[in-house]
PDB file of C-alpha atoms in Angstrom:
ATOM      1  CA  MET A 277      -0.208   9.956  19.596  1.00  0.00           C
ATOM      2  CA  LEU A 278      -0.276   7.882  16.542  1.00  0.00           C
ATOM      3  CA  TYR A 279      -3.782   7.005  14.876  1.00  0.00           C
ATOM      4  CA  SER A 280      -3.465   3.425  15.954  1.00  0.00           C
ATOM      5  CA  ASP A 281      -3.856   5.059  19.648  1.00  0.00           C
ATOM      6  CA  PHE A 282      -7.422   6.578  19.141  1.00  0.00           C
ATOM      7  CA  THR A 283     -10.535   4.715  20.183  1.00  0.00           C
ATOM      8  CA  LEU A 284     -14.059   5.309  19.018  1.00  0.00           C
ATOM      9  CA  ASP A 285     -14.706   6.646  22.168  1.00  0.00           C
ATOM     10  CA  ARG A 286     -11.528   9.162  22.165  1.00  0.00           C
ATOM     11  CA  VAL A 287     -12.190  10.255  18.847  1.00  0.00           C
ATOM     12  CA  ARG A 288     -15.777  11.059  19.721  1.00  0.00           C
ATOM     13  CA  LYS A 289     -14.780  13.148  22.704  1.00  0.00           C
ATOM     14  CA  THR A 290     -11.573  14.560  21.308  1.00  0.00           C
ATOM     15  CA  PHE A 291     -13.282  16.001  17.904  1.00  0.00           C
ATOM     16  CA  GLY A 292     -16.921  16.695  19.385  1.00  0.00           C
ATOM     17  CA  LEU A 293     -18.142  14.037  17.021  1.00  0.00           C
ATOM     18  CA  THR A 294     -21.863  12.844  17.245  1.00  0.00           C
ATOM     19  CA  ILE A 295     -22.046   9.030  16.156  1.00  0.00           C
ATOM     20  CA  PHE A 296     -25.412   7.821  14.646  1.00  0.00           C
ATOM     21  CA  ASP A 297     -24.955   3.825  14.517  1.00  0.00           C
ATOM     22  CA  LYS A 298     -28.263   2.920  13.385  1.00  0.00           C
ATOM     23  CA  VAL A 299     -27.989   4.570  10.134  1.00  0.00           C
ATOM     24  CA  ASP A 300     -27.557   2.203   7.113  1.00  0.00           C
ATOM     25  CA  ILE A 301     -25.225   4.460   4.944  1.00  0.00           C
ATOM     26  CA  PHE A 302     -24.735   1.755   2.263  1.00  0.00           C
ATOM     27  CA  ALA A 303     -28.314   1.218   1.657  1.00  0.00           C
ATOM     28  CA  SER A 304     -28.456   2.690  -1.837  1.00  0.00           C
ATOM     29  CA  VAL A 305     -25.130   1.135  -2.581  1.00  0.00           C
ATOM     30  CA  HIS A 306     -25.671  -1.883  -5.083  1.00  0.00           C
ATOM     31  CA  GLU A 307     -23.607  -5.405  -4.673  1.00  0.00           C
ATOM     32  CA  VAL A 308     -20.636  -5.725  -7.088  1.00  0.00           C
ATOM     33  CA  GLU A 309     -19.765  -9.149  -7.825  1.00  0.00           C
ATOM     34  CA  CYS A 310     -16.379 -10.401  -6.578  1.00  0.00           C
ATOM     35  CA  PRO A 311     -14.046 -10.975  -9.366  1.00  0.00           C
ATOM     36  CA  PRO A 312     -12.754 -14.277 -10.037  1.00  0.00           C
ATOM     37  CA  LEU A 313      -8.883 -13.562  -9.226  1.00  0.00           C
ATOM     38  CA  LEU A 314      -9.876 -11.783  -6.002  1.00  0.00           C
ATOM     39  CA  ALA A 315     -12.030 -14.681  -4.891  1.00  0.00           C
ATOM     40  CA  GLU A 316      -9.203 -17.205  -5.462  1.00  0.00           C
ATOM     41  CA  VAL A 317      -6.451 -14.608  -3.920  1.00  0.00           C
ATOM     42  CA  LEU A 318      -8.570 -14.606  -0.780  1.00  0.00           C
ATOM     43  CA  ARG A 319      -9.409 -18.254  -0.599  1.00  0.00           C
ATOM     44  CA  ASP A 320      -5.652 -19.019  -0.666  1.00  0.00           C
ATOM     45  CA  ASN A 321      -4.747 -16.022   1.512  1.00  0.00           C
ATOM     46  CA  VAL A 322      -7.373 -15.924   4.445  1.00  0.00           C
ATOM     47  CA  PRO A 323      -6.655 -19.089   5.963  1.00  0.00           C
ATOM     48  CA  LEU A 324      -2.705 -18.090   5.768  1.00  0.00           C
ATOM     49  CA  ALA A 325      -3.165 -14.633   7.277  1.00  0.00           C
ATOM     50  CA  LEU A 326      -5.339 -15.676   9.933  1.00  0.00           C
ATOM     51  CA  ALA A 327      -2.915 -18.474  11.116  1.00  0.00           C
ATOM     52  CA  SER A 328       0.008 -15.904  11.024  1.00  0.00           C
ATOM     53  CA  ASN A 329      -2.215 -14.090  13.500  1.00  0.00           C
ATOM     54  CA  THR A 330      -0.769 -10.716  12.924  1.00  0.00           C
ATOM     55  CA  GLU A 331      -2.232  -7.399  11.965  1.00  0.00           C
ATOM     56  CA  LYS A 332       0.502  -7.142   9.437  1.00  0.00           C
ATOM     57  CA  SER A 333      -0.258 -10.528   7.521  1.00  0.00           C
ATOM     58  CA  ARG A 334      -3.924  -9.610   7.523  1.00  0.00           C
ATOM     59  CA  SER A 335      -3.112  -6.253   6.037  1.00  0.00           C
ATOM     60  CA  GLU A 336      -0.707  -7.667   3.316  1.00  0.00           C
ATOM     61  CA  MET A 337      -2.774 -10.684   2.567  1.00  0.00           C
ATOM     62  CA  ILE A 338      -6.293  -9.678   2.888  1.00  0.00           C
ATOM     63  CA  ILE A 339      -6.638  -5.895   2.612  1.00  0.00           C
ATOM     64  CA  ALA A 340      -4.384  -5.045   0.062  1.00  0.00           C
ATOM     65  CA  PRO A 341      -5.625  -7.365  -2.833  1.00  0.00           C
ATOM     66  CA  ILE A 342      -9.437  -6.084  -1.829  1.00  0.00           C
ATOM     67  CA  LEU A 343      -8.030  -2.282  -2.334  1.00  0.00           C
ATOM     68  CA  ILE A 344      -6.488  -3.440  -5.604  1.00  0.00           C
ATOM     69  CA  ALA A 345      -9.811  -4.934  -6.691  1.00  0.00           C
ATOM     70  CA  VAL A 346     -11.462  -1.733  -6.012  1.00  0.00           C
ATOM     71  CA  ARG A 347      -9.143   0.422  -7.685  1.00  0.00           C
ATOM     72  CA  LYS A 348      -9.207  -1.984 -10.909  1.00  0.00           C
ATOM     73  CA  TYR A 349     -13.281  -1.851 -10.430  1.00  0.00           C
ATOM     74  CA  LEU A 350     -13.195   1.996 -10.508  1.00  0.00           C
ATOM     75  CA  ASN A 351     -10.789   2.054 -13.730  1.00  0.00           C
ATOM     76  CA  ASN A 352      -7.890   2.927 -11.803  1.00  0.00           C
ATOM     77  CA  GLN A 353      -9.455   6.450 -10.886  1.00  0.00           C
ATOM     78  CA  ILE A 354      -8.150   6.310  -7.182  1.00  0.00           C
ATOM     79  CA  SER A 355      -4.635   5.665  -6.005  1.00  0.00           C
ATOM     80  CA  LEU A 356      -3.586   3.497  -2.986  1.00  0.00           C
ATOM     81  CA  PHE A 357      -0.449   4.416  -0.586  1.00  0.00           C
ATOM     82  CA  SER A 358       0.924   1.960   1.903  1.00  0.00           C
ATOM     83  CA  GLY A 359       2.840   2.768   5.086  1.00  0.00           C
ATOM     84  CA  ILE A 360       3.375   6.261   4.147  1.00  0.00           C
ATOM     85  CA  ASP A 361       3.503   9.217   6.688  1.00  0.00           C
ATOM     86  CA  PHE A 362       0.211  10.862   7.236  1.00  0.00           C
ATOM     87  CA  THR A 363       0.710  13.711   9.689  1.00  0.00           C
ATOM     88  CA  VAL A 364      -1.991  16.004   9.559  1.00  0.00           C
ATOM     89  CA  ASP A 365      -2.321  17.963  12.857  1.00  0.00           C
ATOM     90  CA  SER A 366       0.399  16.544  15.500  1.00  0.00           C
ATOM     91  CA  ALA A 367      -1.215  18.583  18.295  1.00  0.00           C
ATOM     92  CA  GLN A 368      -4.510  16.696  17.858  1.00  0.00           C
ATOM     93  CA  GLY A 369      -2.587  13.595  17.880  1.00  0.00           C
ATOM     94  CA  LEU A 370      -3.269  13.242  14.201  1.00  0.00           C
ATOM     95  CA  ASN A 371       0.140  11.877  13.055  1.00  0.00           C
ATOM     96  CA  GLY A 372       1.802   8.518  12.089  1.00  0.00           C
ATOM     97  CA  ASN A 373       1.880   6.219   9.442  1.00  0.00           C
ATOM     98  CA  CYS A 374      -1.344   4.253   7.906  1.00  0.00           C
ATOM     99  CA  ASP A 375      -1.709   0.928   6.618  1.00  0.00           C
ATOM    100  CA  PHE A 376      -2.985   2.292   3.482  1.00  0.00           C
ATOM    101  CA  ILE A 377      -4.677   5.667   2.260  1.00  0.00           C
ATOM    102  CA  ILE A 378      -7.164   5.595  -0.574  1.00  0.00           C
ATOM    103  CA  SER A 379      -6.975   8.971  -2.662  1.00  0.00           C
ATOM    104  CA  ARG A 380      -9.407  10.225  -4.832  1.00  0.00           C
ATOM    105  CA  SER A 381      -6.953  11.005  -7.253  1.00  0.00           C
ATOM    106  CA  PRO A 382      -5.681   8.753  -9.718  1.00  0.00           C
ATOM    107  CA  GLU A 383      -1.960   9.790  -9.472  1.00  0.00           C
ATOM    108  CA  LEU A 384       0.049   7.226  -8.197  1.00  0.00           C
ATOM    109  CA  LEU A 385       3.460   9.458  -7.093  1.00  0.00           C
ATOM    110  CA  ILE A 386       2.204  12.227  -4.802  1.00  0.00           C
ATOM    111  CA  LEU A 387      -0.860  11.806  -2.250  1.00  0.00           C
ATOM    112  CA  ASN A 388      -3.704  14.295  -3.104  1.00  0.00           C
ATOM    113  CA  ALA A 389      -6.894  15.074  -1.118  1.00  0.00           C
ATOM    114  CA  PRO A 390      -9.635  13.869  -0.720  1.00  0.00           C
ATOM    115  CA  VAL A 391      -8.318  10.704   1.114  1.00  0.00           C
ATOM    116  CA  VAL A 392      -9.530   7.620   3.205  1.00  0.00           C
ATOM    117  CA  PRO A 393      -7.110   6.443   5.624  1.00  0.00           C
ATOM    118  CA  VAL A 394      -7.241   2.843   6.544  1.00  0.00           C
ATOM    119  CA  ALA A 395      -5.267   2.149   9.630  1.00  0.00           C
TER     120      ALA A 395
END
């Protein structure tokens, strides 16, 4: 099974998770002003990505520029990977490629933990 085959309900049941959907986990996070370059890129890219109406176009034209801006905001102390295999446990269905993986490591050539997969 690939990551994209999971639904929230399936993940909850398979891994015995408890979902807290009423908690504002970002309440203490302060807002950050959108960099002018990112705002310009999104102004140009969002209509095109939505008109293309594919996950690939949205990923490339919307998500990638946002992740690059986040990396820049964090002084390049995270790394970004795109389209690489992220097989963690095939028996549990945790295998396949993720659109993006964010690593807490600034190293760009090798994926290091901890990570956040973005599928």
